[in-house]
Coordinates of C-alpha atoms in Angstrom, one line a residue:
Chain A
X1 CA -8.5 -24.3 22.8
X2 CA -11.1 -21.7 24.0
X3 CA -11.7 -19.3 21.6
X4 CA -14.7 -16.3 21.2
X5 CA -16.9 -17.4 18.3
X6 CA -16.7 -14.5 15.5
X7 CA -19.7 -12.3 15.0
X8 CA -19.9 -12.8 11.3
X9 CA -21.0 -16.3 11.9
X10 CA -24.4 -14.4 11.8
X11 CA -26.5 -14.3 8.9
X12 CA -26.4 -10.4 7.7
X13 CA -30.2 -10.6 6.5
X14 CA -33.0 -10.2 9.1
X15 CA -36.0 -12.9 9.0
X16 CA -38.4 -10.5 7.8
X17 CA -36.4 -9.8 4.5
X18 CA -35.3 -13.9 4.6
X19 CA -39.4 -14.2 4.6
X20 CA -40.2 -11.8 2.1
X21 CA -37.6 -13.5 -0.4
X22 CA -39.3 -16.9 0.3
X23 CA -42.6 -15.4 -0.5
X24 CA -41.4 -14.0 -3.9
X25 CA -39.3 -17.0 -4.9
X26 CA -42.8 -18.6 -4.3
X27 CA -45.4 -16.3 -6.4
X28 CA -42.5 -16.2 -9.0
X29 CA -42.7 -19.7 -9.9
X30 CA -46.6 -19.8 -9.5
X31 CA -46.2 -16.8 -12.0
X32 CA -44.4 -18.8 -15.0
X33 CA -46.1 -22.1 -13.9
X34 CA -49.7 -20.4 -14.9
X35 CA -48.0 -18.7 -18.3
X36 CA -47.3 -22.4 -19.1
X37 CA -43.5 -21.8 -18.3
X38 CA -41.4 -25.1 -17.6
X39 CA -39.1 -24.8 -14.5
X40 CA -35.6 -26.0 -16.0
X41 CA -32.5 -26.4 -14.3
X42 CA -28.6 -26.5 -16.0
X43 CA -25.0 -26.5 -15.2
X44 CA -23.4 -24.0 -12.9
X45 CA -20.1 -25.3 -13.8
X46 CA -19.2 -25.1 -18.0
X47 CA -16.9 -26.2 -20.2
X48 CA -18.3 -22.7 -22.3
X49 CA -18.7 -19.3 -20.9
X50 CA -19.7 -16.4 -22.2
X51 CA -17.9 -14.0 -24.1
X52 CA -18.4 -10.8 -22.3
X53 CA -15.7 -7.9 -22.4
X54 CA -16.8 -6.6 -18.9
X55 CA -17.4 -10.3 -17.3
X56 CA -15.4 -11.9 -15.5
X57 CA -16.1 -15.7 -14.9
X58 CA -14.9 -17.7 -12.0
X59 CA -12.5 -20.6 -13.7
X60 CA -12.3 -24.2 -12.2
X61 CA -9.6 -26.7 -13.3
X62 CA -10.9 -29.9 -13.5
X63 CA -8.9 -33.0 -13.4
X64 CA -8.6 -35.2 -16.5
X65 CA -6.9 -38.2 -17.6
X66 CA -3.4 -36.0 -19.1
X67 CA -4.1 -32.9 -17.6
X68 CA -6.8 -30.7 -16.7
X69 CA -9.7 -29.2 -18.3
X70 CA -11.2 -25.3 -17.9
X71 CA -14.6 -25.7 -16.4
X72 CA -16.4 -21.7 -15.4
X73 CA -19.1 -21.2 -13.1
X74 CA -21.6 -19.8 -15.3
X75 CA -22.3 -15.8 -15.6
X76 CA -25.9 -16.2 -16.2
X77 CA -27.8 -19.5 -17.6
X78 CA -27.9 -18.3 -21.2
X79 CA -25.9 -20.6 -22.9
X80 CA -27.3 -23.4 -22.0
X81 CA -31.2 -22.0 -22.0
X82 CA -30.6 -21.6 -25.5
X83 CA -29.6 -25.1 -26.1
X84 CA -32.3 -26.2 -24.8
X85 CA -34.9 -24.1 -27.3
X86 CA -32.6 -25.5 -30.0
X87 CA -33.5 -29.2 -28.3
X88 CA -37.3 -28.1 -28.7
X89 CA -38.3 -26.0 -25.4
X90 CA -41.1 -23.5 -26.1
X91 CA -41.5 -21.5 -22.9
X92 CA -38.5 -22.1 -19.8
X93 CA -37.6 -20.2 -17.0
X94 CA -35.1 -21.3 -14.1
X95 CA -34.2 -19.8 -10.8
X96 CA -30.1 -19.9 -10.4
X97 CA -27.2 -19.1 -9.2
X98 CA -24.7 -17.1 -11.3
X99 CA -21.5 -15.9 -10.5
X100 CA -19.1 -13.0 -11.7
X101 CA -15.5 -12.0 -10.5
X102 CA -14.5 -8.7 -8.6
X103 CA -18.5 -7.7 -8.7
X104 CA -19.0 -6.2 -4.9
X105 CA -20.9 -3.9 -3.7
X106 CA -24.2 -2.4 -2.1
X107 CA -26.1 -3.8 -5.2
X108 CA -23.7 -6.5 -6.3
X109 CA -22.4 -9.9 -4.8
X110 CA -20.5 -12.0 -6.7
X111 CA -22.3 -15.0 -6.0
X112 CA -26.0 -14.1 -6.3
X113 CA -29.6 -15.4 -7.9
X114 CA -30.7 -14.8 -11.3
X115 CA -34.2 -15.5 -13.2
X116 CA -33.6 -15.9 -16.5
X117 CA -36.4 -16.9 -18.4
X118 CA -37.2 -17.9 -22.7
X119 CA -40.6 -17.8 -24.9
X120 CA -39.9 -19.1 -28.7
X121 CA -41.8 -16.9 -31.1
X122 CA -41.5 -13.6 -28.7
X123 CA -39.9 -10.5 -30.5
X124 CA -39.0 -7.6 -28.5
X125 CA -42.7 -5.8 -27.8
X126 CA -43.6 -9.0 -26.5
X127 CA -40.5 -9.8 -24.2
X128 CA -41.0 -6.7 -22.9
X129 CA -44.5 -6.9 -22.6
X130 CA -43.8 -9.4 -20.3
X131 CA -41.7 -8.7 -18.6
X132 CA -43.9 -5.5 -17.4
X133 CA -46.7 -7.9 -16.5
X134 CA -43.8 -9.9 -13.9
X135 CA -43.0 -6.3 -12.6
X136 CA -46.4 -5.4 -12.0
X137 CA -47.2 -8.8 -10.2
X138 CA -44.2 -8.9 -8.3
X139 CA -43.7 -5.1 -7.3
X140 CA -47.0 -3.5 -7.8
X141 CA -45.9 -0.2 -8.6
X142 CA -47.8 -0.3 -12.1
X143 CA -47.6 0.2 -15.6
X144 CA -44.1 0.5 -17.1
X145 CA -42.7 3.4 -18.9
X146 CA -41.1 2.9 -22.5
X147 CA -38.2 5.0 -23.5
X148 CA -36.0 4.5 -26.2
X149 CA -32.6 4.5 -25.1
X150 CA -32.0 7.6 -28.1
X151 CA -35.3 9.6 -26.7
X152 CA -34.0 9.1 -22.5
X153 CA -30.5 10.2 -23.5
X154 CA -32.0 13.4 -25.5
X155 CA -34.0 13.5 -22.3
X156 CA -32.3 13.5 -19.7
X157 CA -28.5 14.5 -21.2
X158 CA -29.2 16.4 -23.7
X159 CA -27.4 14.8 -26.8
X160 CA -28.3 12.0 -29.6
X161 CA -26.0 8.8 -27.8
X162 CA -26.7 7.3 -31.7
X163 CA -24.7 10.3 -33.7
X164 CA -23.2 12.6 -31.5
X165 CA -19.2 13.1 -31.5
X166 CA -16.9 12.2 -29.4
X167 CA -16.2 15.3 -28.0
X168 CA -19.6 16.3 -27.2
X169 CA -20.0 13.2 -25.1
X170 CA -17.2 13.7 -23.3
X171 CA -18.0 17.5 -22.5
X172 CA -21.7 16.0 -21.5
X173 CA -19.8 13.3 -19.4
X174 CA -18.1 16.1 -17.6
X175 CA -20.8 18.1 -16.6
X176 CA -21.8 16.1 -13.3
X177 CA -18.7 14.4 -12.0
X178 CA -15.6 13.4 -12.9
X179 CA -14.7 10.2 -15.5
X180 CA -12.0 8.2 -14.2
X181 CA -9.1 9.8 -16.0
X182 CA -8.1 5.9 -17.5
X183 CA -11.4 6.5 -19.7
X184 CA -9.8 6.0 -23.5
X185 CA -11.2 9.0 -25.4
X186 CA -12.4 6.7 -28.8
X187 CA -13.8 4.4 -26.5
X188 CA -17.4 5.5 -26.7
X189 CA -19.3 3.1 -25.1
X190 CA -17.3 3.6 -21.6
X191 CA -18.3 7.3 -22.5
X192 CA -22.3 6.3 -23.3
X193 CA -22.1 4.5 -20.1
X194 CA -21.0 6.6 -17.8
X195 CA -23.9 9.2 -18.7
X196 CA -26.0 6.6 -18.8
X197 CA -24.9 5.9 -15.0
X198 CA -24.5 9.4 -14.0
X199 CA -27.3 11.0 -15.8
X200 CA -29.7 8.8 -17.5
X201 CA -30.2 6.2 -14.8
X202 CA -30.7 7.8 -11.5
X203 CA -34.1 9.5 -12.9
X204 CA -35.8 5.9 -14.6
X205 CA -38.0 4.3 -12.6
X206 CA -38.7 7.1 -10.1
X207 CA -42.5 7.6 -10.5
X208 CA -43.2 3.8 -12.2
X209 CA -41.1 1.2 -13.6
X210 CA -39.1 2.5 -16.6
X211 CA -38.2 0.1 -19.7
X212 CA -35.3 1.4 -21.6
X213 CA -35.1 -0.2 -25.2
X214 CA -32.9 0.1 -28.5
X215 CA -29.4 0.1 -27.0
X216 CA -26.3 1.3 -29.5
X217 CA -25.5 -1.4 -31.9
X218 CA -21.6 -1.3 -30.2
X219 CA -24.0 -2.6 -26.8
X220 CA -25.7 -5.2 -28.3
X221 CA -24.1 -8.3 -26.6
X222 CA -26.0 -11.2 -27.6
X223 CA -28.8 -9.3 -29.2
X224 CA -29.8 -8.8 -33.2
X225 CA -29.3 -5.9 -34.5
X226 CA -32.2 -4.0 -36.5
X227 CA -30.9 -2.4 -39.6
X228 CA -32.1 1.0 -39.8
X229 CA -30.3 4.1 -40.0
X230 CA -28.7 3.9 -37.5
X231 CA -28.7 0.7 -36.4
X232 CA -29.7 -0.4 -32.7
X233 CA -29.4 -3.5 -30.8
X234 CA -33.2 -5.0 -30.0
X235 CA -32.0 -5.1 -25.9
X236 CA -33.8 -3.7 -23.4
X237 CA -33.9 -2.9 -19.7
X238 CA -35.8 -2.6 -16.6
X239 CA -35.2 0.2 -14.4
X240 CA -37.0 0.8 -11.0
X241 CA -36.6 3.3 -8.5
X242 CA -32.7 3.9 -10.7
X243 CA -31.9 0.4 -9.7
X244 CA -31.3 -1.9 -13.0
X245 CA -33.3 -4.9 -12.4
X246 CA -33.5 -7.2 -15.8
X247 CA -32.1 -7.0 -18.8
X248 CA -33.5 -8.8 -22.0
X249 CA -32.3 -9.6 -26.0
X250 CA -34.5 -10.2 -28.8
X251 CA -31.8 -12.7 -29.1
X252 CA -29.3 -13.4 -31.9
X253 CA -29.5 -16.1 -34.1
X254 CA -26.8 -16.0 -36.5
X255 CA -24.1 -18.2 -35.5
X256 CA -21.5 -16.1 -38.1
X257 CA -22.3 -12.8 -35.9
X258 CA -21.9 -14.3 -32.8
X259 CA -18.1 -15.7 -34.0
X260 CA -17.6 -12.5 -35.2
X261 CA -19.1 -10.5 -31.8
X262 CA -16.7 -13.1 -29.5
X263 CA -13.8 -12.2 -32.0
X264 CA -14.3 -8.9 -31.2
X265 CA -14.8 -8.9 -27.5
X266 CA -11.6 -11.1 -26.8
X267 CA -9.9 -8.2 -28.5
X268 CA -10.9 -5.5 -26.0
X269 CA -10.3 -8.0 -23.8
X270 CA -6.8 -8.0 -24.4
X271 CA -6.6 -4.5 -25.0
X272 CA -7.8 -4.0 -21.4
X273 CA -5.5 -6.6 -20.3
X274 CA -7.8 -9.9 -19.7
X275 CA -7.3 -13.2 -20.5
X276 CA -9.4 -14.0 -23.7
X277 CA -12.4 -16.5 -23.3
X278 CA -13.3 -19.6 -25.1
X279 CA -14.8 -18.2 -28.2
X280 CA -16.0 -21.8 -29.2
X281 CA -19.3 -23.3 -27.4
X282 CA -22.2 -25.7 -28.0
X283 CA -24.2 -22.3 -28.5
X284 CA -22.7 -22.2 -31.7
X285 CA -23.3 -26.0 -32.5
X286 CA -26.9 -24.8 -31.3
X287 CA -27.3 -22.0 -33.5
X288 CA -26.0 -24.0 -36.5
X289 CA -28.9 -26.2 -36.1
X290 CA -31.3 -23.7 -35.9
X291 CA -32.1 -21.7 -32.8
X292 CA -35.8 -20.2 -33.0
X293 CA -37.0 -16.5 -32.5
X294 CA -37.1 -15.6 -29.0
X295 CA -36.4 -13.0 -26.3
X296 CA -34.7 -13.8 -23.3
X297 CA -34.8 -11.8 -20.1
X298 CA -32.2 -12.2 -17.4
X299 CA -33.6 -10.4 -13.7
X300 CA -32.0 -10.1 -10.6
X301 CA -34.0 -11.6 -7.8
X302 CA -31.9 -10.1 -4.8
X303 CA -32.3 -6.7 -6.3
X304 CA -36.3 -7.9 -6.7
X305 CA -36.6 -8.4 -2.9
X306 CA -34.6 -5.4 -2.1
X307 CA -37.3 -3.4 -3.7
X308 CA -39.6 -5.4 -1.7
X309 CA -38.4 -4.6 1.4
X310 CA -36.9 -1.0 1.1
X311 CA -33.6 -2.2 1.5
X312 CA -30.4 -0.5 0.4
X313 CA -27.8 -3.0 0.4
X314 CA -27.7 -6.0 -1.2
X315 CA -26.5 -7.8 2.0
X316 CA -29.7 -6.8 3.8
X317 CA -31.7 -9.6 0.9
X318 CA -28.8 -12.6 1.3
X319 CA -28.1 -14.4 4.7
X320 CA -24.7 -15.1 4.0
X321 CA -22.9 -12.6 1.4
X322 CA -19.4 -13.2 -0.1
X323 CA -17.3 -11.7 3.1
X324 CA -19.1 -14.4 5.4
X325 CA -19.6 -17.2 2.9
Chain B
X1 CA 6.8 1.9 -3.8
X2 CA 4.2 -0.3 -3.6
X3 CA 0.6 0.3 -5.1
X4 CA -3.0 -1.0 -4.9
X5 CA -5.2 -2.3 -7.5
X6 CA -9.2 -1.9 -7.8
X7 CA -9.4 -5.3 -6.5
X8 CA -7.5 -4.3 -3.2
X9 CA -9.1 -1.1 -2.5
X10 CA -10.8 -0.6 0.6
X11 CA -11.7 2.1 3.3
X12 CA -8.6 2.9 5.3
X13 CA -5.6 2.3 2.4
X14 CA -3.6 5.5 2.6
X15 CA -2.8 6.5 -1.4
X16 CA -1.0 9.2 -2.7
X17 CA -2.3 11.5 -5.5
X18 CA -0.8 14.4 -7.3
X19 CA 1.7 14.3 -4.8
X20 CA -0.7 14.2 -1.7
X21 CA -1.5 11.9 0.9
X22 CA -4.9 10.5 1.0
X23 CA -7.3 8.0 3.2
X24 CA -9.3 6.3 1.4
X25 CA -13.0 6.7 3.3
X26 CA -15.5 5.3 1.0
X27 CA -15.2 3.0 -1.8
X28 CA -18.7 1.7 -3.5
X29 CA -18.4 -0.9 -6.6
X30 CA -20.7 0.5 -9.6
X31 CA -21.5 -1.5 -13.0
X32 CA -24.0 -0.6 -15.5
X33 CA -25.6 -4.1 -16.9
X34 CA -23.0 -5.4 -19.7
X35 CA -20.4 -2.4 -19.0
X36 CA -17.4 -1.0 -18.0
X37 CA -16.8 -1.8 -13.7
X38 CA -16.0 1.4 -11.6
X39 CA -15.0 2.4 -7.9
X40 CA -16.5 5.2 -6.7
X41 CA -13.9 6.6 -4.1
X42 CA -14.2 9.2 -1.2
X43 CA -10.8 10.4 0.1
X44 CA -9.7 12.3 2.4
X45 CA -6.1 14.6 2.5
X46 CA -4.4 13.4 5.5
X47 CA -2.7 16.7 6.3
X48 CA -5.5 19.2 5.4
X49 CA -8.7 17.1 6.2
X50 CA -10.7 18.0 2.7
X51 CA -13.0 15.0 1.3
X52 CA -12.7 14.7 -2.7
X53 CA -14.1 12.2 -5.0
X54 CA -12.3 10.1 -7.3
X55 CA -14.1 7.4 -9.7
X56 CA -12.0 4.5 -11.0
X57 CA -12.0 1.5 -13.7
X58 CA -11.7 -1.5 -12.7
X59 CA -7.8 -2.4 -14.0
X60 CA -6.8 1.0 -12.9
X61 CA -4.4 1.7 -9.9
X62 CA -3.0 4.3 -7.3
X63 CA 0.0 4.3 -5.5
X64 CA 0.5 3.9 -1.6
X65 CA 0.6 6.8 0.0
X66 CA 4.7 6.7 2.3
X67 CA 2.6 6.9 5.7
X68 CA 3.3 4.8 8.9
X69 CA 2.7 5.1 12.8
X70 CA 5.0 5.9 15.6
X71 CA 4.9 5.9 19.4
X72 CA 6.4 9.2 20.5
X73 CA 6.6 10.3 23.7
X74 CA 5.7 14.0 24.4
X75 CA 8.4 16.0 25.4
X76 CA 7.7 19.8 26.1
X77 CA 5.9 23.1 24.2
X78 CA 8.1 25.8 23.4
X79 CA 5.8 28.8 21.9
X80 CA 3.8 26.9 19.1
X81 CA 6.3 24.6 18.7
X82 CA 5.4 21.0 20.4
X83 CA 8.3 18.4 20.4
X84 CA 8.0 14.6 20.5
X85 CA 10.6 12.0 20.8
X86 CA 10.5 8.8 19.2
X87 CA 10.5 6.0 21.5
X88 CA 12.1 3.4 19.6
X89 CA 14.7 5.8 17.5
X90 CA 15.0 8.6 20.3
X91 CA 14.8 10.7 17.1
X92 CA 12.7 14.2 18.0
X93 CA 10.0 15.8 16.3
X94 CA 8.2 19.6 16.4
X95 CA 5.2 19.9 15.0
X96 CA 3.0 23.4 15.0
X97 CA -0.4 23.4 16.7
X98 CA -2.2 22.7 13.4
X99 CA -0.8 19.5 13.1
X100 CA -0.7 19.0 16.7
X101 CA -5.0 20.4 16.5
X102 CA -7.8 19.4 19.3
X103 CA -4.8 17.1 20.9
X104 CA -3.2 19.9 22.5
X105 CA -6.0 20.2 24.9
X106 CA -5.0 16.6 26.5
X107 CA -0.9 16.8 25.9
X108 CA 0.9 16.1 29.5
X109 CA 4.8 15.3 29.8
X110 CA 6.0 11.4 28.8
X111 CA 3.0 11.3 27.6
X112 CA 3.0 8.5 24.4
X113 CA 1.0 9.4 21.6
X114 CA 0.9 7.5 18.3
X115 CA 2.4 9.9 15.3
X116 CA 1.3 9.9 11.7
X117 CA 4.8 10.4 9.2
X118 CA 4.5 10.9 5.9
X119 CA 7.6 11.2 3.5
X120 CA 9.3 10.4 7.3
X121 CA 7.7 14.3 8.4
X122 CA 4.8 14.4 11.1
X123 CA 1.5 15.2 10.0
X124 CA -0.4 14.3 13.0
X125 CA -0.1 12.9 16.2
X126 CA -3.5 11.2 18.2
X127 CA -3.0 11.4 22.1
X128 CA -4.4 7.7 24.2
X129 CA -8.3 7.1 23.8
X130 CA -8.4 8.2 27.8
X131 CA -5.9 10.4 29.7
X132 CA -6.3 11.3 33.7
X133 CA -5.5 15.7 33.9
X134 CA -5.7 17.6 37.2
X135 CA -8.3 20.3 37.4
X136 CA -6.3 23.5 37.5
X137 CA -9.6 25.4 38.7
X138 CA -13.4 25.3 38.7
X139 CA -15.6 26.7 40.6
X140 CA -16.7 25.5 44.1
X141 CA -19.7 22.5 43.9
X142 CA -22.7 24.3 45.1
X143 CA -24.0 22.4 48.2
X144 CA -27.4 20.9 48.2
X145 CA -27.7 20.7 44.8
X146 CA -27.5 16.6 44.4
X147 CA -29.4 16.6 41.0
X148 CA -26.4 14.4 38.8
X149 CA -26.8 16.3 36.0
X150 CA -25.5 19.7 36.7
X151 CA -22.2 20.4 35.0
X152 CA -19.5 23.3 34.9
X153 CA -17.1 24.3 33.0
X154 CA -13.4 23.0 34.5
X155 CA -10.0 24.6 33.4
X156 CA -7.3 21.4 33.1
X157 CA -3.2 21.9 33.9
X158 CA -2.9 21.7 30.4
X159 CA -5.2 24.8 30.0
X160 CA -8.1 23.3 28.4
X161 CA -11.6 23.5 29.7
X162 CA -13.9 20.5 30.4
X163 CA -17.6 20.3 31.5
X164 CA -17.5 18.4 34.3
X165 CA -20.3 17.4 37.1
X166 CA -20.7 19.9 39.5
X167 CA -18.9 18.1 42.6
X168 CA -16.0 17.8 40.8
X169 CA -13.4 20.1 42.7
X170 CA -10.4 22.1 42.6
X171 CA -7.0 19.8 42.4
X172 CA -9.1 16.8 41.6
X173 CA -7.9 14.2 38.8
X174 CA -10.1 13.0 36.3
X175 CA -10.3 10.5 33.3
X176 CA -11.0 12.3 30.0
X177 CA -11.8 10.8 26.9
X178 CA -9.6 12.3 24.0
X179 CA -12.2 11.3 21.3
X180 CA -14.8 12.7 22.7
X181 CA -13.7 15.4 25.0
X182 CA -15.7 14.1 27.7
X183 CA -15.5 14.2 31.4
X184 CA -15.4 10.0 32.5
X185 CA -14.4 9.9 36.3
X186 CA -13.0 10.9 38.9
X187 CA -9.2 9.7 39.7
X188 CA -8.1 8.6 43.0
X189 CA -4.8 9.5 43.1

């Protein structure tokens, strides 16, 4: 039967941006290969995930002799990364596929590349000191800025995120656009976020690359915690031209915190309405046997070469994105 | 009646909202790093054209907006009043030139045009993409002058005016395209 082949066979990337990715994917890996990083490669599909109240894995059953078994396509590499510098690793980076439900947009598909990358012994001034040198190598747009989250909020929005009430970051909230009206007052990190979105972010990274570090203890994910008064999380995050490019941990170790921290965000997961994750992983088993001090950065290479190229879309960077895959 | 979810919205879902119909014309996905997913929305009311912005969370939801399409056939203008008959329900319809807006300019007799209800009441009604009028008057084409881009201002039978090339004449047909307002061709008849 005749029928008129469909436009969207088409790739939605031109060659010059297909090229340019090439080109970075290359000088990336001759990048981590000179630092004395070892290219690694682990499973996309999991029998552990991680615990994330705002991700949303992809889930697989997989057949097994009685039944079937939860397999996820991983969110980002970390889990496994971190096995391996329990099993010895020193320096590893990969290139890799991760995946994340309902993410789509102009600067988000929900199959798209990460590089994620671990040095054992690096604290947070030298994670981030690094990660400014692969910004400067890859973008050339110089130096980094360092702002502490605290300092860029004062900044930029006018209030302490650390100490400030409720209601003053709700009227701050307010005074650009609306909140969705589903917001939960007492839920301050949606709050902390959305100025962060609103206000905070659009200005990082205008003039040179901006670093924001020390994130609210209530943000820390899989980072430690410093205990000072009060306490932040030791995560940072690259910012350039507004567009969040990498995110990094001086990375927990404490396998009793992280129970605790997947406790706690299967419980907001239920309280949004998601299905809870498996709280148990090898991570744990990992941990238990002794995970070493190290930051981890996680970047997004398609939002890399859309810097590179000027581009505003994230479809502009990948042939094939999720409507045509 | 039915709703939408974050994960279903898209540009084009009609959605009602404090008791309004809306489009929705824009919808972009936003997530800071390890937080909370949103849907930045542009909408616009179907009845009174103004654009607001909405942000949503991903879980939340809005409800669909009562709005489907008819074929009516136009029947006759009585003052301000325009009335349409349904084709399939034979049911009739008035609507006031500012629902009826930039489409009187192309309305003819037994003319179908597709109507926008809401609630069941019209809200707006979009005539075909191209309709064929008969120029009421213009002026005469001035002779000699063959240059193709000269143009003049035609009035239509249905009393609208149309730039038109300049050997267009008096009594002639010609195409017009409603989206534009556009002069097309010339119309054997």
């Amino acid at each position: 039967m005749f029928r008129l082949p469909r436009e969207d066979f088409r790739p939605t990337a031109d060659w010059t941006a297909l090229r340019e990715r090439a080109g970075l994917l290359r000088r990336l890996r001759l990048f981590f290969d000179q630092r004395g990083f070892l290219e690694v490669e682990t499973p996309l599909l999991s029998a552990d995930t991680v615990v994330d109240r705002h991700l949303d894995p992809f889930s697989i059953e997989v057949p097994t002799p009685g039944g079937t078994r939860t397999y996820w396509l991983q969110t980002s590499p970390e889990l496994a990364m971190k096995r391996l510098l329990a099993g010895g690793a020193e320096a590893i980076y990969q290139v890799t596929r991760a995946f994340r439900q309902e993410e789509l947009g102009p600067l988000h598909n929900p199959e798209f590349t990460l590089v994620e990358w671990y040095r054992a012994g690096d604290d947070m001034a030298a994670g981030m000191a690094f990660l400014d040198q692969l910004c400067q190598a890859m973008l050339g747009r110089g130096a980094a800025e360092r702002l502490s989250y605290r300092g860029a909020f004062e900044r930029y929005a006018g209030l302490d995120p650390l100490t400030a009430p409720l209601e003053a970051l709700h009227s701050a909230a307010r005074r650009t656009s609306a909140p969705p009206a589903s917001f939960r007052p007492d839920d301050r990190d949606l709050w902390l976020d959305w100025i962060l979105t609103e206000q905070v972010q659009p200005h990082l990274g205008r003039t040179r690359p901006a670093i924001l570090y020390d994130y609210p203890a209530s943000q820390a994910a899989l980072a430690r915690v410093r205990d000072e008064s009060p306490p932040v999380a030791e995560r940072f995050e690259l910012f350039v031209e507004g567009i969040e490019l990498a995110n990094g941990y001086h990375e927990l170790l404490d396998p009793e915190l992280l129970r605790r921290r997947n406790a706690a965000n299967n419980a907001a997961r239920a309280a949004d309405g998601k299905h809870p994750l498996p709280a148990d992983s090898r991570l744990l088993d990992a941990m238990e046997s002794g995970l070493p001090q190290t930051t981890g950065v996680a970047l997004g290479f398609d939002r890399l070469v859309m810097l590179r190229t000027g581009a505003e879309r994230i479809d502009q960077v990948v042939a094939f994105p999720f409507d045509r895959a | 009646m039915a709703g939408y979810n974050t994960s279903d919205f898209r540009k084009g879902i009609k959605v009602e909202m404090d008791g309004d119909p809306y489009l929705m014309i824009e919808c972009n996905f936003v997530k800071p790093g390890k937080g909370q997913a949103l849907y930045k929305c542009r909408f616009r009311h179907l009845i009174r054209n103004t654009v607001i912005d909405r942000t949503f969370k991903s879980g939340d939801s809005l409800e669909a907006a009562d709005v489907h399409e008819i074929q009516a056939q136009y029947l006759y203008r009585q003052g301000d009043m325009f009335v349409f008959m349904d084709n399939e329900s034979y049911e009739q319809y008035e609507l006031g030139l500012d629902q009826v807006d930039e489409a009187w300019k192309y309305l003819k007799e037994s003319m179908v045009c597709s109507m926008l209800l809401y609630n069941n009441n019209p809200i707006g009604v979009t005539p075909p993409n191209h309709v064929v009028l008969r120029v009421e008057y213009c002026e005469p084409a001035v002779r000699g002058n063959t240059a193709t881009n000269v143009t003049k201002p035609a009035k239509m039978e249905t009393g609208a005016e149309i730039i038109v090339p300049n050997f267009v004449e008096t009594g002639e047909m010609i195409r017009i395209d409603t989206r534009t307002g556009e002069y097309i061709e010339r119309v054997k008849e």
